[in-house]
PDB file of C-alpha atoms in Angstrom:
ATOM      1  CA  UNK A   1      -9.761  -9.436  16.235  1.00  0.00           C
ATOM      2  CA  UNK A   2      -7.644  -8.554  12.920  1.00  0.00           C
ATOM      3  CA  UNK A   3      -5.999  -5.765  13.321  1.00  0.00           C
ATOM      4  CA  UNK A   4      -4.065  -3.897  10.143  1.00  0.00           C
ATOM      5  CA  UNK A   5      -1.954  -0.737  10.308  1.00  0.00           C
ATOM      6  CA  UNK A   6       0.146   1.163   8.729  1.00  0.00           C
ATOM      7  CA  UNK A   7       3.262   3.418   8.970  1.00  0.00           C
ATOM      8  CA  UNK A   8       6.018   5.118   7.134  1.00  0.00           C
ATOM      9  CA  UNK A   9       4.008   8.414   5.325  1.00  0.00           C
ATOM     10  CA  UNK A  10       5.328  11.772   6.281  1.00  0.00           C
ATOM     11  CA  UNK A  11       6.281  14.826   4.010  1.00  0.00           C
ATOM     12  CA  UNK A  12       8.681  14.560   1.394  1.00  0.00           C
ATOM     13  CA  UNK A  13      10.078  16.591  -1.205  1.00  0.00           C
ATOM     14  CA  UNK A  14       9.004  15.817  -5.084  1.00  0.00           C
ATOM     15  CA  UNK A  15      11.980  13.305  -6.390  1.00  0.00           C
ATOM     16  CA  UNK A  16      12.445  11.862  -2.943  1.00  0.00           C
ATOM     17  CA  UNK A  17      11.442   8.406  -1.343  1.00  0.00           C
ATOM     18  CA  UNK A  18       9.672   6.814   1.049  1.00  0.00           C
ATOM     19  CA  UNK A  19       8.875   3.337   2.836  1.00  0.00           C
ATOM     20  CA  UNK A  20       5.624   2.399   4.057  1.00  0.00           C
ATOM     21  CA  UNK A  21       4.951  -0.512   6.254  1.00  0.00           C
ATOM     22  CA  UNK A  22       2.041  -2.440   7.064  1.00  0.00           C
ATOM     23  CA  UNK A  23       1.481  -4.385   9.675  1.00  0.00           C
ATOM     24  CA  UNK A  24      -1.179  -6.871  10.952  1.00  0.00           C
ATOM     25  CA  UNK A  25      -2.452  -9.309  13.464  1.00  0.00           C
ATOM     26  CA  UNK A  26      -5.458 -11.938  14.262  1.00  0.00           C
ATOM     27  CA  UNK A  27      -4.965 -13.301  10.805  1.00  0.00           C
ATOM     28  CA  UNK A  28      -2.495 -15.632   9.060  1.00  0.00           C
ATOM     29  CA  UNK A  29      -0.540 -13.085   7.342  1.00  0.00           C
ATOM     30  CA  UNK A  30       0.908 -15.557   4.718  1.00  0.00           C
ATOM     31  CA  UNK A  31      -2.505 -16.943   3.913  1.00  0.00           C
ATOM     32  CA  UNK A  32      -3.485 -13.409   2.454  1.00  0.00           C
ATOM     33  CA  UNK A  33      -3.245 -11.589  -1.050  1.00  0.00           C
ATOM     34  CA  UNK A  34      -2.840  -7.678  -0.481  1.00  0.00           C
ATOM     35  CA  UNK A  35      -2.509  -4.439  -1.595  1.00  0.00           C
ATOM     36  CA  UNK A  36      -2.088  -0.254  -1.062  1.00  0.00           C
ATOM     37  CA  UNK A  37      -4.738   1.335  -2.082  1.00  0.00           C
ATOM     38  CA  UNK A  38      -4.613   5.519  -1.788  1.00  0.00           C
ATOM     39  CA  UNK A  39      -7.038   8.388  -1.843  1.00  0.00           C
ATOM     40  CA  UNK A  40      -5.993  11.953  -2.263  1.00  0.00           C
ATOM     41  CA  UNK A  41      -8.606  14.650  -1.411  1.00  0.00           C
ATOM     42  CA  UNK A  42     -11.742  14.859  -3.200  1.00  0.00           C
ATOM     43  CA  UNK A  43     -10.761  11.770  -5.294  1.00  0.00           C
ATOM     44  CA  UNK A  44     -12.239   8.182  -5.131  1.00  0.00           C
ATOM     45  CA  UNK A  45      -9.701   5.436  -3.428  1.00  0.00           C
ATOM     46  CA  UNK A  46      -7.579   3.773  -5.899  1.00  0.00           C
ATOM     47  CA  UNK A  47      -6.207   0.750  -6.187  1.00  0.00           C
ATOM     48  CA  UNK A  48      -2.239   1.326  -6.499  1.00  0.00           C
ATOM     49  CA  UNK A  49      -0.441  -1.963  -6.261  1.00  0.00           C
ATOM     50  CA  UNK A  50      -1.465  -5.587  -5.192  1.00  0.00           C
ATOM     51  CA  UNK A  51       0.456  -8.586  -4.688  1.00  0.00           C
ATOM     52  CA  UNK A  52      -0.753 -12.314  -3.932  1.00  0.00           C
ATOM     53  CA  UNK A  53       0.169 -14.551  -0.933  1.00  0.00           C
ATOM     54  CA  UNK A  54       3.260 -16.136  -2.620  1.00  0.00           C
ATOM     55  CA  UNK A  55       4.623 -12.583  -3.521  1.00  0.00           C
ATOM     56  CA  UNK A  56       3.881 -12.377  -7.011  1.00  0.00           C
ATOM     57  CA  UNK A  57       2.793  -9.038  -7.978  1.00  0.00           C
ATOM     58  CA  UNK A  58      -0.836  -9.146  -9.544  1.00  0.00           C
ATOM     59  CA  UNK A  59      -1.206  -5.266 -10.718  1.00  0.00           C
ATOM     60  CA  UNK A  60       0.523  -1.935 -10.901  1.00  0.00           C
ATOM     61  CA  UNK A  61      -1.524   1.725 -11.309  1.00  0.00           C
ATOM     62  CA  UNK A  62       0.373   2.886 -14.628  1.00  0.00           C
ATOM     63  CA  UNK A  63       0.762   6.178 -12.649  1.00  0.00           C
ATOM     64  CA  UNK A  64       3.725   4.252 -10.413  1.00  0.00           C
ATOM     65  CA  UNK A  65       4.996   1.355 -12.982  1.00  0.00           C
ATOM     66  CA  UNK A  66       8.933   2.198 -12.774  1.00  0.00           C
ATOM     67  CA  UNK A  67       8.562   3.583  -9.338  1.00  0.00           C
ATOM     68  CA  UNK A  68       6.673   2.044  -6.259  1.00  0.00           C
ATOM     69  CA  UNK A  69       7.583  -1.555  -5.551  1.00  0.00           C
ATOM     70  CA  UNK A  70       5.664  -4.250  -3.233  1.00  0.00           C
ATOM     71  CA  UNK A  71       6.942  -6.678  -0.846  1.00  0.00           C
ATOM     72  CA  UNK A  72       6.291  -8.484   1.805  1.00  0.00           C
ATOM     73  CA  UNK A  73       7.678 -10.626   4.559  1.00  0.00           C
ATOM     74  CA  UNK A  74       5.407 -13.434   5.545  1.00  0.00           C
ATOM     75  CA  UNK A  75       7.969 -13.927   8.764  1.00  0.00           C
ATOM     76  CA  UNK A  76       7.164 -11.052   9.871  1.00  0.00           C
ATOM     77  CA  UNK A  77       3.865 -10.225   8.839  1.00  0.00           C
ATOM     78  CA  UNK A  78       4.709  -7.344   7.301  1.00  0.00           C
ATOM     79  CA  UNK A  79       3.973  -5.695   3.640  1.00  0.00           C
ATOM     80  CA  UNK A  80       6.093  -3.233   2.228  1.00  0.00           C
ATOM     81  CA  UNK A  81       5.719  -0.387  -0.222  1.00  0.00           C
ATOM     82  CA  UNK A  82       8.793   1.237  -1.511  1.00  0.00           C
ATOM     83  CA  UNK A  83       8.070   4.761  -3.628  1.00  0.00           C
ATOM     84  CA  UNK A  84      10.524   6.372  -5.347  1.00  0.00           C
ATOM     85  CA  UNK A  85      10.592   9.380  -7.145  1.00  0.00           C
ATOM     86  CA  UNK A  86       7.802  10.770  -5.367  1.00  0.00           C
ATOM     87  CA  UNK A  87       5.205  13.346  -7.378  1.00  0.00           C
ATOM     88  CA  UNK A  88       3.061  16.085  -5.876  1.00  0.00           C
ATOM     89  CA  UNK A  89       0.215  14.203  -7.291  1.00  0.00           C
ATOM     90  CA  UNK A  90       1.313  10.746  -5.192  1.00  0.00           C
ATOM     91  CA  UNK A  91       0.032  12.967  -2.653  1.00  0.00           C
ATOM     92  CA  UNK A  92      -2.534  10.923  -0.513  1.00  0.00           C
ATOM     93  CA  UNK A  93      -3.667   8.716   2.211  1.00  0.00           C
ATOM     94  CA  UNK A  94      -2.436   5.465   1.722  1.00  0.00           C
ATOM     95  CA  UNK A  95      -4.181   2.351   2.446  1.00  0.00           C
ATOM     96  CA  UNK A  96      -3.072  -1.033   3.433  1.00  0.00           C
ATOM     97  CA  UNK A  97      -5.557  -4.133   1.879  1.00  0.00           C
ATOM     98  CA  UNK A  98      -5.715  -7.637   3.227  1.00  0.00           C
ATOM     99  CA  UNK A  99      -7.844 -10.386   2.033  1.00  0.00           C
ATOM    100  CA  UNK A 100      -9.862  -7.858  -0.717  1.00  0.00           C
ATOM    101  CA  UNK A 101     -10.286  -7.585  -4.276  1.00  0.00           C
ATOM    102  CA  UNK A 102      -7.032  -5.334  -5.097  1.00  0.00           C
ATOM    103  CA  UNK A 103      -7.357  -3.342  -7.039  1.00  0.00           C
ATOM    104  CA  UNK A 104     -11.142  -3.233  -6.606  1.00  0.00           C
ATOM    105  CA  UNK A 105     -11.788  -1.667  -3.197  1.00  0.00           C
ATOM    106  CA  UNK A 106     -13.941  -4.276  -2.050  1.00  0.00           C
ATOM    107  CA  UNK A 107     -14.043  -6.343   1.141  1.00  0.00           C
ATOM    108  CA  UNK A 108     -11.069  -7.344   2.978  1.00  0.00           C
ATOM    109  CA  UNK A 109      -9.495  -6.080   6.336  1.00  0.00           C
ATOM    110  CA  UNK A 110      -8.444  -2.170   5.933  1.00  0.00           C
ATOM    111  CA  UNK A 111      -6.036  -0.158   8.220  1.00  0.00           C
ATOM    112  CA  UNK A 112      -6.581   3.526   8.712  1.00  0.00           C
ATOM    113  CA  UNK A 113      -3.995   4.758   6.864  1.00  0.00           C
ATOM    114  CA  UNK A 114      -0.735   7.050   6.559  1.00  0.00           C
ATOM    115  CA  UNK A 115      -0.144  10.208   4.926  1.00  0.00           C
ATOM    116  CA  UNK A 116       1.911  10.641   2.271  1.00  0.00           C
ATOM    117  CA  UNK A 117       2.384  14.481   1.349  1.00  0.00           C
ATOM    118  CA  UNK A 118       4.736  15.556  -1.527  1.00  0.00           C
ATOM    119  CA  UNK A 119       6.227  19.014  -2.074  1.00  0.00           C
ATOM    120  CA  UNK A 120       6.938  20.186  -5.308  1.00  0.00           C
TER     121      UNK A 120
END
C-alpha cells in the first residue's frame, strides 16, 4: 500500500521561511518524478513545482521562481520543498505528487497535505 505524507507547514510571518517534507512508502521512491502542488481556499489546486526522478527540475509556478526550491533525497525517500520569502498569498494547503502529471493534477499517489498559513 503506497503511502505519501507530508510535513513541515505551520504559520509564518510574510518574509519568513519554511521547509516542507514529504515522505513515502510501498513505492520505489527513486523510480518516481514528483511535485507540490497547493490549493488555497476557494481556488483550484495548482501545480507549484515538479522535479523528475534524477532531480532535474521540470517546472516552476512564476509566482515562486526566485523563491521555493525542490529537492529530494532518493536515500531517504524523501522530497523537499524549501520556501523563502513567504507571501500572504503562498497561503495554502500544500500537496505532495508522486508518479502524476506535475504540474497537471492528474493521477499519481497524493498525500493529504500540510498547511502553510502566512501573516502579513
Amino acid at each position: 500500500q503506497v503511502q505519501v505524507v507530508e510535513s513541515g507547514g505551520g504559520l509564518v510571518q510574510a518574509g519568513g521561511s519554511l521547509r516542507l517534507s514529504c515522505t513515502t512508502s510501498g513505492l520505489i521512491f527513486g523510480d518516481y518524478n514528483m511535485g507540490w502542488f497547493r490549493q488555497a481556499p476557494g481556488k483550484e489546486r495548482e501545480g507549484v513545482i515538479c522535479i523528475k526522478w534524477s532531480g532535474v527540475v521540470t517546472f516552476y509556478a512564476d509566482s515562486v521562481k526566485g523563491r521555493f526550491t525542490i529537492s529530494r533525497d532518493n536515500a531517504k525517500n524523501t522530497l523537499y520543498l524549501q520556501m523563502n520569502s513567504l507571501k500572504p498569498e503562498d497561503t495554502a494547503m500544500y500537496y505532495c505528487e508522486v508518479g502524476g502529471g506535475c504540474p497537471t493534477s492528474a493521477g499519481g499517489y497524493w498525500g493529504q497535505g500540510t498547511q502553510v498559513t502566512v501573516s502579513s
